[in-house]
Every structure is written in structure tokens, then in C-alpha cells.
């Protein structure tokens, strides 16, 4: 039984799997007092110590909200990032999804440190992933708790829920939507409809780091990377679900997608 669980685990998309696992492990150890919060938060002065604590640029995105958030935050992170990694036409290569995480995360961190003063940024990243994953799903209906709404409105439903339950997180979440919208504008709207240059194109060093051949085999399927002079095509085929409540994780509903 355990080997089957591990086999299923290793067959999931690697970036989504790794990030969700890091969030789950960090959140459990921190919220249960096994590791101090001081190891994970980000402030600028920590980068100028000797040695510089550069890991905080990453670990500041790993801490979930307490209680139910320990489960829900890794789940939503995995769900939305796996959609970007495997089915979203904006990211035909895995290095494109990695570069998206880097640029959007850097935007969220910068805006929050300059204007908001936050030291942890996961909630902003989750809603950014949600925004990007759902914008190409117009016409698809999704369930948000007891309501059925157009998929592209799910991020704003999340904002409304935060307004009712945790208003303090709103500025961070809004910065995440702004970051995702800015990325979409710079990489798609401006180049395709404004005739401008895509200044956020995935740089060559990221491609070399990932070392992706034209056709690469993944545990969860084979992906074809289009050549640079061939227009990419595709459509989103994310997993369907009927509700964002935990009971719905085990079921699928036709024509509806959870948070998409």
C-alpha cells in the first residue's frame, strides 16, 4: 500500500509536487513548534549578513495559514501549479512554468516589502496561480463552496472569502492578483495585441538549467515542446471537481472544475 502511494506521488508533476510538499512540511513543523518561524521569514537585512541568508527568498513562500490552512494551502498550490505545469498553453515547456514562479514570486516579494511590510508571501502566490490557471478557462463553470461561478471569477471569490474571514490577508492576495495580471500583460497581451516585446520571456539560462530536450518523457505523460517558429496550440484540460470543500476532492463532476 505504501509503495503504491509513493509511486503515485512520484508520478505527479515535479514542480507542483515539490512546492506543495515543501509548504506542507514547513507549515507542520513551524505551526507545531518543531522549528522556529524565524528560520523562514524574509527581511532585506538578512541578505546582507555573513553568510547571507538567501534561502529566505524561497522559504518565505512556504508557510501556510494555521489550522485547516495546513492542508488547504498545499492542496490549492498543487492543484493550480500542476495545471500550469501540464496543461496550460501559456507554458509549453517546464522551464516556462519555473520562470513564471520566479518572476511572479519576485514581484509579490518586492511589492510587499516596499509597500506592505509582509514577511511571508504564500497567500499571494496561491491567488496568483489561481488567477493564471483560470483566465484561459472562460466559459467553464466552477463551484466555490455552495456557489457556481465562471471559472475566471474564482480568484475574486477567494478575495471575498478573505474579506469575510481574514481581512488582514487582503493586501497580500491583491498583490498576487496584480503580479499575475502583470505577467499576463507582459508575456501575452502586450506582445500579441500591442505589438510590443516580451521582456519576461524565459531566459536561456533557465532552459539550460532545466535542460529540456525537444521531446521529454515525464512520469505523468509525454510533452512535446514546439519549435520556436511554430505557434503553440492547446487547451486547458485540468482536473474536474464539484466543490472546493474537502469532501469533494474524491469526486468529479462533468463540465466543472475546482477553482479553474
Coordinates of N, CA and C in Angstrom, one line a residue:
X1 N 0.8 -1.2 0.0 CA 0.0 0.0 0.0 C 0.9 1.3 0.0
X2 N 1.9 1.3 0.9 CA 2.8 2.4 0.9 C 3.5 2.6 -0.4
X3 N 3.9 1.5 -1.0 CA 4.7 1.6 -2.3 C 3.8 2.2 -3.3
X4 N 2.5 1.9 -3.3 CA 1.5 2.4 -4.3 C 1.4 3.9 -4.1
X5 N 1.3 4.3 -2.8 CA 1.2 5.8 -2.6 C 2.4 6.5 -3.0
X6 N 3.6 5.9 -2.8 CA 4.8 6.6 -3.2 C 4.9 6.6 -4.7
X7 N 4.5 5.5 -5.4 CA 4.5 5.5 -6.8 C 3.6 6.6 -7.4
X8 N 2.4 6.8 -6.8 CA 1.5 7.8 -7.3 C 2.1 9.2 -7.0
X9 N 2.8 9.3 -5.9 CA 3.4 10.6 -5.5 C 4.5 11.0 -6.5
X10 N 5.3 10.1 -6.9 CA 6.4 10.4 -7.8 C 6.0 10.5 -9.3
X11 N 4.7 10.1 -9.6 CA 4.2 10.3 -10.9 C 3.5 11.7 -11.1
X12 N 3.4 12.5 -10.0 CA 2.8 13.8 -10.1 C 3.8 14.8 -10.7
X13 N 3.3 15.9 -11.3 CA 4.2 16.9 -11.9 C 5.2 17.4 -10.8
X14 N 6.5 17.4 -11.2 CA 7.5 17.6 -10.2 C 7.5 19.0 -9.5
X15 N 7.3 20.1 -10.2 CA 7.3 21.4 -9.6 C 6.2 21.5 -8.6
X16 N 5.0 21.1 -9.0 CA 3.8 21.2 -8.1 C 4.0 20.3 -6.9
X17 N 4.5 19.1 -7.2 CA 4.8 18.2 -6.1 C 5.8 18.7 -5.1
X18 N 6.9 19.3 -5.6 CA 7.9 19.7 -4.7 C 7.5 20.9 -3.9
X19 N 6.8 21.9 -4.5 CA 6.4 23.1 -3.8 C 5.3 22.7 -2.8
X20 N 4.3 21.9 -3.1 CA 3.3 21.5 -2.2 C 3.9 20.8 -1.0
X21 N 4.9 19.9 -1.2 CA 5.5 19.2 -0.2 C 6.3 20.1 0.8
X22 N 7.0 21.0 0.2 CA 7.8 22.0 1.0 C 6.8 22.8 1.9
X23 N 5.7 23.2 1.3 CA 4.7 24.0 2.1 C 4.2 23.2 3.3
X24 N 3.8 21.9 3.0 CA 3.2 21.1 4.0 C 4.2 20.8 5.1
X25 N 5.4 20.4 4.7 CA 6.4 20.1 5.8 C 6.8 21.3 6.6
X26 N 7.0 22.5 5.9 CA 7.4 23.7 6.6 C 6.3 24.1 7.6
X27 N 5.0 24.1 7.1 CA 3.9 24.5 7.9 C 3.7 23.7 9.1
X28 N 3.8 22.3 8.9 CA 3.6 21.4 10.1 C 4.6 21.7 11.1
X29 N 5.9 21.7 10.7 CA 7.0 21.9 11.7 C 6.9 23.2 12.4
X30 N 6.6 24.3 11.6 CA 6.5 25.6 12.2 C 5.3 25.8 13.1
X31 N 4.1 25.4 12.7 CA 2.9 25.6 13.5 C 2.9 24.7 14.7
X32 N 3.5 23.6 14.6 CA 3.6 22.7 15.8 C 4.8 23.0 16.7
X33 N 5.5 24.0 16.4 CA 6.6 24.5 17.3 C 7.9 23.6 17.1
X34 N 8.0 22.8 16.1 CA 9.1 21.9 16.0 C 10.3 22.7 15.4
X35 N 10.0 23.7 14.6 CA 11.0 24.7 14.1 C 10.5 26.1 14.3
X36 N 11.4 27.0 14.5 CA 11.0 28.4 14.7 C 10.6 29.1 13.5
X37 N 9.6 30.0 13.6 CA 9.2 30.8 12.4 C 10.4 31.7 11.9
X38 N 11.3 32.0 12.8 CA 12.4 32.9 12.5 C 13.3 32.4 11.4
X39 N 13.2 31.1 11.2 CA 14.1 30.5 10.2 C 13.6 30.7 8.7
X40 N 12.3 31.1 8.6 CA 11.7 31.1 7.3 C 11.3 32.5 6.7
X41 N 11.1 33.5 7.6 CA 10.5 34.8 7.1 C 11.6 35.5 6.3
X42 N 11.2 36.6 5.6 CA 12.1 37.4 4.8 C 12.1 38.8 5.2
X43 N 13.3 39.3 5.4 CA 13.6 40.8 5.5 C 14.9 41.0 4.8
X44 N 15.1 42.3 4.3 CA 16.2 42.6 3.5 C 17.5 42.5 4.2
X45 N 17.5 42.8 5.5 CA 18.8 42.9 6.3 C 19.4 41.5 6.4
X46 N 18.5 40.4 6.3 CA 19.1 39.1 6.4 C 19.9 38.7 5.2
X47 N 19.8 39.4 4.1 CA 20.6 39.1 2.9 C 22.0 39.7 2.9
X48 N 22.2 40.6 3.9 CA 23.5 41.3 4.0 C 24.3 40.8 5.1
X49 N 23.9 39.7 5.8 CA 24.7 39.1 6.8 C 25.7 38.2 6.2
X50 N 26.7 37.8 7.0 CA 27.7 36.9 6.6 C 27.5 35.6 7.4
X51 N 27.2 34.5 6.8 CA 26.8 34.4 5.4 C 25.4 34.9 5.1
X52 N 25.2 35.4 3.9 CA 23.8 35.9 3.5 C 22.8 34.8 3.6
X53 N 21.7 35.1 4.2 CA 20.6 34.1 4.3 C 19.7 34.1 3.1
X54 N 20.2 33.7 2.0 CA 19.5 33.8 0.7 C 18.3 32.8 0.6
X55 N 18.3 31.8 1.5 CA 17.3 30.8 1.4 C 15.9 31.4 1.8
X56 N 15.9 32.6 2.4 CA 14.7 33.2 2.8 C 13.9 33.7 1.6
X57 N 14.6 34.0 0.5 CA 13.9 34.3 -0.7 C 12.9 33.3 -1.1
X58 N 13.1 32.0 -0.8 CA 12.3 30.9 -1.1 C 11.4 30.5 0.0
X59 N 12.0 30.3 1.2 CA 11.2 29.8 2.3 C 10.1 30.7 2.8
X60 N 10.2 32.0 2.5 CA 9.1 32.9 2.8 C 7.8 32.6 2.1
X61 N 7.9 31.8 1.1 CA 6.7 31.3 0.3 C 6.2 30.0 0.8
X62 N 6.8 29.4 1.9 CA 6.5 28.1 2.3 C 5.5 28.0 3.5
X63 N 5.2 29.0 4.2 CA 4.4 28.9 5.4 C 2.9 29.2 5.1
X64 N 2.1 28.2 5.4 CA 0.7 28.3 5.2 C 0.0 29.0 6.4
X65 N -1.3 29.3 6.3 CA -2.1 29.7 7.4 C -2.3 28.6 8.4
X66 N -2.6 28.8 9.6 CA -2.7 27.8 10.6 C -4.0 26.9 10.4
X67 N -4.1 25.9 11.2 CA -5.3 25.0 11.3 C -5.6 24.4 9.9
X68 N -6.7 24.6 9.3 CA -7.1 24.0 8.1 C -6.2 24.4 6.9
X69 N -5.6 25.6 7.1 CA -4.7 26.1 6.0 C -3.5 25.2 5.8
X70 N -3.1 24.4 6.8 CA -2.0 23.5 6.6 C -2.3 22.4 5.5
X71 N -3.6 22.1 5.4 CA -4.0 21.2 4.3 C -4.4 21.9 3.1
X72 N -5.2 22.9 3.2 CA -5.8 23.6 2.0 C -4.8 24.3 1.2
X73 N -3.8 25.0 1.9 CA -2.8 25.8 1.1 C -1.9 24.9 0.2
X74 N -1.4 23.8 0.8 CA -0.6 22.9 -0.2 C -1.5 22.3 -1.3
X75 N -2.7 22.0 -0.9 CA -3.6 21.4 -1.9 C -3.9 22.4 -3.1
X76 N -4.2 23.7 -2.7 CA -4.5 24.6 -3.8 C -3.3 25.0 -4.6
X77 N -2.1 25.0 -3.9 CA -0.9 25.3 -4.6 C -0.6 24.2 -5.6
X78 N -0.7 22.9 -5.2 CA -0.5 21.8 -6.1 C -1.5 21.8 -7.2
X79 N -2.8 22.0 -6.9 CA -3.8 22.0 -8.0 C -3.5 23.0 -9.1
X80 N -3.3 24.2 -8.7 CA -3.2 25.3 -9.7 C -1.8 25.2 -10.4
X81 N -0.7 24.9 -9.7 CA 0.6 24.8 -10.3 C 0.6 23.6 -11.2
X82 N 0.0 22.5 -10.9 CA 0.1 21.4 -11.8 C -0.7 21.6 -13.1
X83 N -1.7 22.5 -13.0 CA -2.4 22.9 -14.2 C -1.5 23.7 -15.1
X84 N -0.8 24.6 -14.5 CA 0.2 25.4 -15.3 C 1.3 24.6 -15.9
X85 N 1.7 23.6 -15.1 CA 2.9 22.8 -15.5 C 2.5 21.8 -16.6
X86 N 1.3 21.3 -16.7 CA 1.0 20.2 -17.5 C 0.0 20.5 -18.7
X87 N -0.9 21.5 -18.5 CA -2.0 21.7 -19.5 C -2.2 23.1 -20.0
X88 N -1.6 24.1 -19.3 CA -1.8 25.4 -19.7 C -1.0 25.8 -21.0
X89 N -1.7 26.3 -22.0 CA -0.9 26.6 -23.3 C 0.1 27.7 -23.2
X90 N 0.0 28.5 -22.1 CA 1.0 29.6 -21.9 C 2.4 29.0 -21.6
X91 N 2.4 27.8 -21.1 CA 3.6 27.2 -20.6 C 3.9 25.9 -21.2
X92 N 4.3 25.9 -22.5 CA 4.5 24.6 -23.2 C 5.8 23.9 -22.8
X93 N 6.7 24.6 -22.1 CA 7.9 23.9 -21.5 C 7.9 24.0 -20.0
X94 N 8.5 23.1 -19.4 CA 8.5 23.2 -17.9 C 9.4 24.3 -17.4
X95 N 10.4 24.8 -18.2 CA 11.1 25.9 -17.7 C 10.3 27.2 -17.8
X96 N 9.3 27.2 -18.6 CA 8.4 28.4 -18.7 C 7.6 28.5 -17.4
X97 N 7.1 27.4 -16.9 CA 6.4 27.4 -15.6 C 7.3 27.8 -14.4
X98 N 8.6 27.3 -14.5 CA 9.6 27.7 -13.5 C 9.9 29.2 -13.5
X99 N 10.0 29.7 -14.7 CA 10.3 31.2 -14.8 C 9.1 32.0 -14.4
X100 N 7.9 31.5 -14.6 CA 6.7 32.1 -14.1 C 6.8 32.2 -12.6
X101 N 7.1 31.1 -11.9 CA 7.2 31.1 -10.4 C 8.2 32.1 -10.0
X102 N 9.3 32.2 -10.7 CA 10.4 33.1 -10.2 C 10.0 34.6 -10.4
X103 N 9.4 34.9 -11.6 CA 9.1 36.3 -11.8 C 7.9 36.8 -11.0
X104 N 6.9 36.0 -10.9 CA 5.7 36.4 -10.1 C 6.0 36.4 -8.6
X105 N 6.8 35.4 -8.2 CA 7.2 35.4 -6.8 C 8.1 36.7 -6.5
X106 N 9.0 37.0 -7.4 CA 9.8 38.2 -7.2 C 9.0 39.5 -7.1
X107 N 7.9 39.6 -8.0 CA 7.0 40.7 -8.0 C 6.3 40.8 -6.6
X108 N 5.7 39.7 -6.2 CA 5.0 39.7 -4.9 C 5.9 40.1 -3.8
X109 N 7.1 39.5 -3.7 CA 8.0 39.8 -2.6 C 8.4 41.3 -2.6
X110 N 8.7 41.8 -3.8 CA 9.1 43.2 -3.9 C 8.0 44.2 -3.5
X111 N 6.8 44.0 -4.0 CA 5.7 44.9 -3.7 C 5.4 44.8 -2.2
X112 N 5.4 43.6 -1.6 CA 5.1 43.5 -0.2 C 6.2 44.1 0.7
X113 N 7.4 44.0 0.3 CA 8.5 44.6 1.2 C 8.6 46.1 1.0
X114 N 8.2 46.6 -0.2 CA 8.3 48.1 -0.4 C 7.1 48.8 0.2
X115 N 5.9 48.2 0.2 CA 4.7 48.9 0.5 C 3.9 48.3 1.6
X116 N 4.0 47.0 1.8 CA 3.0 46.3 2.8 C 3.7 45.8 4.0
X117 N 5.0 45.5 4.0 CA 5.7 45.0 5.1 C 5.5 43.6 5.5
X118 N 4.9 42.8 4.7 CA 4.7 41.4 5.0 C 6.1 40.6 4.9
X119 N 6.2 39.6 5.7 CA 7.4 38.8 5.7 C 7.2 37.3 5.2
X120 N 5.9 36.9 5.0 CA 5.5 35.6 4.4 C 4.6 35.9 3.2
X121 N 4.7 35.1 2.1 CA 4.0 35.5 0.9 C 3.2 34.4 0.2
X122 N 3.0 33.3 0.9 CA 2.3 32.2 0.2 C 0.9 32.6 -0.3
X123 N 0.1 33.3 0.5 CA -1.2 33.6 0.1 C -1.3 34.4 -1.2
X124 N -0.3 35.3 -1.4 CA -0.2 36.0 -2.6 C 0.1 35.1 -3.8
X125 N 1.0 34.1 -3.6 CA 1.4 33.2 -4.7 C 0.2 32.3 -5.0
X126 N -0.5 31.8 -4.1 CA -1.6 30.9 -4.3 C -2.7 31.6 -5.2
X127 N -3.0 32.8 -4.9 CA -4.1 33.5 -5.7 C -3.5 33.9 -7.0
X128 N -2.2 34.1 -7.1 CA -1.6 34.4 -8.5 C -1.7 33.2 -9.3
X129 N -1.4 32.0 -8.8 CA -1.5 30.7 -9.5 C -2.9 30.5 -10.0
X130 N -3.9 30.8 -9.0 CA -5.3 30.6 -9.4 C -5.7 31.5 -10.5
X131 N -5.3 32.8 -10.4 CA -5.6 33.8 -11.5 C -5.1 33.3 -12.8
X132 N -3.9 32.9 -12.9 CA -3.3 32.5 -14.2 C -3.9 31.2 -14.7
X133 N -4.2 30.3 -13.8 CA -4.8 29.0 -14.2 C -6.2 29.1 -14.7
X134 N -6.9 30.1 -14.2 CA -8.4 30.2 -14.6 C -8.7 31.2 -15.7
X135 N -7.7 32.0 -16.1 CA -8.0 33.1 -17.1 C -8.2 32.5 -18.5
X136 N -7.7 31.3 -18.7 CA -7.9 30.6 -20.0 C -9.1 29.7 -20.0
X137 N -9.9 29.7 -19.0 CA -11.0 28.8 -18.9 C -12.3 29.5 -18.9
X138 N -12.4 30.6 -19.6 CA -13.6 31.3 -19.8 C -14.7 30.4 -20.4
X139 N -15.9 30.5 -19.9 CA -16.9 29.6 -20.4 C -17.1 28.4 -19.6
X140 N -16.1 28.1 -18.7 CA -16.2 26.9 -17.8 C -16.8 27.3 -16.5
X141 N -17.7 26.5 -16.0 CA -18.3 26.8 -14.7 C -17.5 26.1 -13.6
X142 N -17.3 26.7 -12.5 CA -16.6 26.1 -11.3 C -17.4 26.3 -10.1
X143 N -17.3 25.4 -9.1 CA -18.0 25.5 -7.9 C -17.1 26.1 -6.8
X144 N -17.6 27.1 -6.1 CA -16.9 27.7 -5.0 C -17.8 27.6 -3.8
X145 N -17.4 26.6 -2.9 CA -18.3 26.2 -1.8 C -19.7 25.9 -2.3
X146 N -20.7 26.8 -2.0 CA -22.1 26.4 -2.4 C -22.5 27.2 -3.6
X147 N -21.6 27.8 -4.3 CA -22.0 28.7 -5.5 C -21.3 28.2 -6.7
X148 N -22.0 28.3 -7.8 CA -21.4 28.0 -9.1 C -21.1 29.3 -9.9
X149 N -19.9 29.6 -10.3 CA -19.5 30.8 -10.9 C -18.6 30.5 -12.1
X150 N -18.5 31.5 -13.0 CA -17.5 31.3 -14.1 C -16.1 31.1 -13.5
X151 N -15.3 30.3 -14.1 CA -14.0 29.9 -13.5 C -13.1 31.1 -13.3
X152 N -13.1 32.0 -14.2 CA -12.2 33.2 -14.1 C -12.5 34.1 -12.9
X153 N -13.7 33.9 -12.3 CA -14.0 34.7 -11.1 C -13.6 34.0 -9.8
X154 N -13.0 32.8 -9.9 CA -12.6 32.2 -8.6 C -11.7 33.0 -7.8
X155 N -10.6 33.6 -8.4 CA -9.7 34.5 -7.6 C -10.5 35.5 -6.8
X156 N -11.5 36.1 -7.4 CA -12.2 37.2 -6.7 C -13.1 36.7 -5.7
X157 N -13.6 35.4 -5.9 CA -14.3 34.8 -4.8 C -13.4 34.5 -3.6
X158 N -12.2 34.2 -3.9 CA -11.2 34.0 -2.8 C -11.0 35.3 -2.0
X159 N -10.9 36.4 -2.8 CA -10.8 37.7 -2.1 C -12.0 38.0 -1.2
X160 N -13.1 37.7 -1.7 CA -14.3 38.0 -0.9 C -14.4 37.1 0.3
X161 N -13.9 35.9 0.2 CA -13.9 35.0 1.4 C -12.9 35.5 2.4
X162 N -11.7 36.0 1.9 CA -10.8 36.6 2.8 C -11.3 37.9 3.5
X163 N -12.1 38.6 2.8 CA -12.7 39.9 3.3 C -13.6 39.5 4.5
X164 N -14.3 38.4 4.4 CA -15.2 38.0 5.5 C -14.5 37.3 6.6
X165 N -13.4 36.5 6.3 CA -12.8 35.7 7.4 C -11.5 36.2 7.9
X166 N -10.7 36.8 7.0 CA -9.3 37.2 7.4 C -8.9 38.4 6.6
X167 N -9.5 39.6 6.9 CA -9.3 40.8 6.1 C -7.8 41.2 6.1
X168 N -7.0 40.8 7.1 CA -5.6 41.2 7.1 C -4.8 40.6 5.9
X169 N -5.3 39.5 5.3 CA -4.6 38.9 4.2 C -4.9 39.5 2.9
X170 N -5.9 40.4 2.8 CA -6.3 41.0 1.5 C -5.2 41.7 0.8
X171 N -4.5 42.6 1.4 CA -3.4 43.3 0.6 C -2.4 42.3 0.0
X172 N -2.0 41.3 0.7 CA -1.1 40.3 0.2 C -1.8 39.6 -1.0
X173 N -3.0 39.2 -0.9 CA -3.7 38.5 -2.0 C -3.9 39.4 -3.2
X174 N -4.2 40.7 -3.0 CA -4.3 41.6 -4.1 C -3.0 41.8 -4.8
X175 N -1.9 41.8 -4.1 CA -0.6 41.9 -4.7 C -0.3 40.7 -5.6
X176 N -0.9 39.5 -5.2 CA -0.7 38.3 -6.0 C -1.5 38.4 -7.3
X177 N -2.7 38.9 -7.3 CA -3.5 39.1 -8.5 C -2.8 40.1 -9.4
X178 N -2.3 41.2 -8.8 CA -1.6 42.2 -9.6 C -0.4 41.6 -10.3
X179 N 0.4 40.8 -9.6 CA 1.5 40.1 -10.1 C 1.2 39.2 -11.3
X180 N 0.1 38.4 -11.1 CA -0.3 37.5 -12.2 C -0.8 38.3 -13.4
X181 N -1.6 39.4 -13.2 CA -2.1 40.2 -14.2 C -0.9 40.9 -15.0
X182 N 0.1 41.3 -14.2 CA 1.2 42.0 -14.9 C 2.0 41.0 -15.7
X183 N 2.2 39.8 -15.2 CA 2.9 38.7 -16.0 C 2.1 38.4 -17.3
X184 N 0.8 38.3 -17.2 CA 0.0 38.0 -18.4 C 0.0 39.2 -19.4
X185 N 0.0 40.4 -18.9 CA 0.1 41.5 -19.8 C 1.4 41.6 -20.5
X186 N 2.5 41.3 -19.8 CA 3.9 41.5 -20.3 C 4.2 40.3 -21.3
X187 N 3.7 39.1 -21.0 CA 4.0 38.0 -21.8 C 3.1 37.6 -22.9
X188 N 1.8 38.1 -22.8 CA 0.8 37.8 -23.9 C 0.1 39.0 -24.4
X189 N -0.5 39.8 -23.6 CA -1.4 40.9 -24.1 C -0.6 41.9 -24.8
X190 N 0.5 42.4 -24.3 CA 1.3 43.4 -24.9 C 2.0 42.9 -26.2
X191 N 2.7 41.7 -26.2 CA 3.3 41.2 -27.4 C 2.3 40.9 -28.5
X192 N 1.2 40.2 -28.1 CA 0.3 39.7 -29.2 C -0.7 40.8 -29.7
X193 N -1.1 41.7 -28.8 CA -2.1 42.7 -29.2 C -1.6 44.1 -29.3
X194 N -0.5 44.4 -28.6 CA 0.1 45.7 -28.7 C 1.3 45.8 -29.5
X195 N 1.8 44.7 -30.1 CA 3.0 44.7 -30.9 C 4.2 45.0 -30.2
X196 N 4.2 44.8 -28.9 CA 5.4 45.0 -28.1 C 6.3 43.8 -27.9
X197 N 7.4 44.0 -27.2 CA 8.3 42.9 -26.9 C 8.0 42.2 -25.6
X198 N 8.2 40.9 -25.6 CA 8.0 40.2 -24.4 C 9.3 40.2 -23.6
X199 N 9.3 41.1 -22.6 CA 10.5 41.3 -21.8 C 10.6 40.3 -20.7
X200 N 9.6 39.5 -20.5 CA 9.6 38.4 -19.5 C 9.7 37.0 -20.1
X201 N 10.2 37.0 -21.3 CA 10.4 35.7 -21.9 C 11.4 34.8 -21.1
X202 N 11.2 33.5 -21.1 CA 12.1 32.6 -20.4 C 13.5 32.8 -20.9
X203 N 14.5 33.2 -20.0 CA 15.9 33.3 -20.5 C 16.5 32.0 -20.8
X204 N 17.6 32.1 -21.5 CA 18.3 30.8 -22.0 C 18.9 30.1 -20.8
X205 N 19.3 30.8 -19.8 CA 20.0 30.1 -18.6 C 19.0 29.3 -17.9
X206 N 17.7 29.6 -17.8 CA 16.7 28.8 -17.2 C 16.5 27.5 -18.0
X207 N 16.5 27.7 -19.3 CA 16.3 26.5 -20.2 C 17.5 25.6 -20.0
X208 N 18.7 26.1 -19.9 CA 19.9 25.3 -19.7 C 19.9 24.6 -18.4
X209 N 19.4 25.3 -17.4 CA 19.3 24.8 -16.1 C 18.3 23.6 -16.0
X210 N 17.2 23.7 -16.7 CA 16.2 22.7 -16.7 C 16.7 21.6 -17.6
X211 N 17.4 22.0 -18.7 CA 18.0 21.0 -19.7 C 16.9 20.1 -20.3
X212 N 15.9 20.8 -20.9 CA 14.8 20.1 -21.5 C 15.0 19.9 -23.0
X213 N 15.0 18.6 -23.4 CA 15.1 18.3 -24.9 C 13.8 18.7 -25.6
X214 N 13.8 18.6 -26.9 CA 12.6 18.9 -27.6 C 11.4 18.0 -27.3
X215 N 11.7 16.7 -27.1 CA 10.7 15.8 -26.6 C 11.2 15.2 -25.3
X216 N 10.5 15.4 -24.2 CA 10.9 14.8 -23.0 C 9.9 14.0 -22.3
X217 N 10.3 12.9 -21.7 CA 9.4 12.0 -21.1 C 9.2 12.3 -19.6
X218 N 8.0 12.4 -19.1 CA 7.7 12.7 -17.8 C 6.9 11.5 -17.2
X219 N 7.0 11.3 -15.9 CA 6.3 10.2 -15.3 C 4.8 10.3 -15.5
X220 N 4.3 11.5 -15.7 CA 2.8 11.7 -15.8 C 2.4 11.9 -17.3
X221 N 3.3 11.6 -18.3 CA 3.0 11.8 -19.7 C 4.1 12.3 -20.5
X222 N 4.0 12.4 -21.8 CA 5.0 12.9 -22.7 C 4.5 14.3 -23.2
X223 N 5.5 15.2 -23.1 CA 5.2 16.6 -23.5 C 6.0 16.9 -24.7
X224 N 5.4 17.5 -25.7 CA 6.1 17.9 -26.9 C 6.4 19.4 -26.9
X225 N 7.6 19.8 -26.9 CA 7.9 21.2 -26.9 C 7.9 21.8 -28.3
X226 N 7.1 22.7 -28.7 CA 7.1 23.2 -30.1 C 8.4 24.0 -30.4
X227 N 8.8 23.9 -31.6 CA 9.9 24.7 -32.1 C 9.6 26.2 -32.0
X228 N 10.7 27.0 -32.0 CA 10.5 28.4 -31.7 C 9.7 29.1 -32.8
X229 N 9.7 28.6 -34.1 CA 9.0 29.2 -35.2 C 7.6 28.6 -35.4
X230 N 7.2 27.7 -34.5 CA 5.9 27.1 -34.7 C 4.9 27.6 -33.6
X231 N 3.8 28.2 -34.0 CA 2.9 28.7 -33.0 C 2.4 27.5 -32.1
X232 N 2.4 27.8 -30.8 CA 1.9 26.8 -29.9 C 0.4 26.8 -29.9
X233 N -0.1 25.6 -29.6 CA -1.6 25.4 -29.6 C -1.9 24.5 -28.4
X234 N -3.1 24.6 -28.0 CA -3.5 23.7 -26.9 C -4.7 24.3 -26.2
X235 N -5.2 23.5 -25.2 CA -6.3 24.0 -24.4 C -6.2 23.4 -23.0
X236 N -6.8 24.0 -22.1 CA -6.7 23.6 -20.7 C -7.6 22.3 -20.5
X237 N -7.0 21.4 -19.9 CA -7.8 20.1 -19.6 C -7.6 19.8 -18.1
X238 N -7.6 20.7 -17.2 CA -7.4 20.5 -15.8 C -8.4 19.5 -15.2
X239 N -8.1 19.0 -14.0 CA -9.0 18.1 -13.4 C -10.3 18.7 -13.0
X240 N -11.4 18.0 -13.2 CA -12.7 18.4 -12.8 C -13.0 18.1 -11.4
X241 N -13.9 19.0 -10.8 CA -14.3 18.7 -9.4 C -15.5 19.5 -9.2
X242 N -16.3 19.2 -8.1 CA -17.5 19.8 -7.9 C -17.5 20.9 -6.9
X243 N -16.5 21.0 -6.0 CA -16.6 22.0 -4.9 C -15.2 22.1 -4.4
X244 N -14.9 23.2 -3.7 CA -13.7 23.4 -3.1 C -13.6 22.8 -1.7
X245 N -14.7 22.3 -1.2 CA -14.7 21.7 0.1 C -14.0 20.3 0.1
X246 N -13.3 20.0 1.2 CA -12.5 18.7 1.2 C -13.3 17.5 0.8
X247 N -14.6 17.4 1.1 CA -15.3 16.2 0.7 C -15.4 16.0 -0.8
X248 N -15.2 17.1 -1.5 CA -15.3 17.0 -3.0 C -14.0 16.5 -3.7
X249 N -12.9 16.4 -2.9 CA -11.7 16.0 -3.5 C -11.8 14.6 -4.1
X250 N -12.7 13.8 -3.6 CA -12.7 12.4 -4.0 C -13.7 12.2 -5.2
X251 N -14.4 13.3 -5.6 CA -15.3 13.1 -6.7 C -15.0 14.0 -7.8
X252 N -15.7 13.8 -9.0 CA -15.5 14.6 -10.1 C -16.9 14.9 -10.7
X253 N -17.1 16.1 -11.2 CA -18.4 16.4 -11.8 C -18.1 16.8 -13.2
X254 N -19.0 16.4 -14.1 CA -18.9 16.7 -15.5 C -19.0 18.1 -15.8
X255 N -18.1 18.7 -16.6 CA -18.2 20.1 -17.0 C -17.9 21.1 -16.0
X256 N -17.4 20.7 -14.8 CA -17.0 21.6 -13.8 C -15.6 21.3 -13.3
X257 N -14.9 22.4 -12.9 CA -13.5 22.2 -12.5 C -13.3 23.0 -11.2
X258 N -12.6 22.4 -10.3 CA -12.4 23.1 -9.0 C -11.5 24.2 -9.2
X259 N -12.0 25.4 -8.9 CA -11.1 26.6 -8.9 C -10.5 26.9 -10.2
X260 N -11.0 26.4 -11.3 CA -10.4 26.7 -12.6 C -11.2 27.7 -13.3

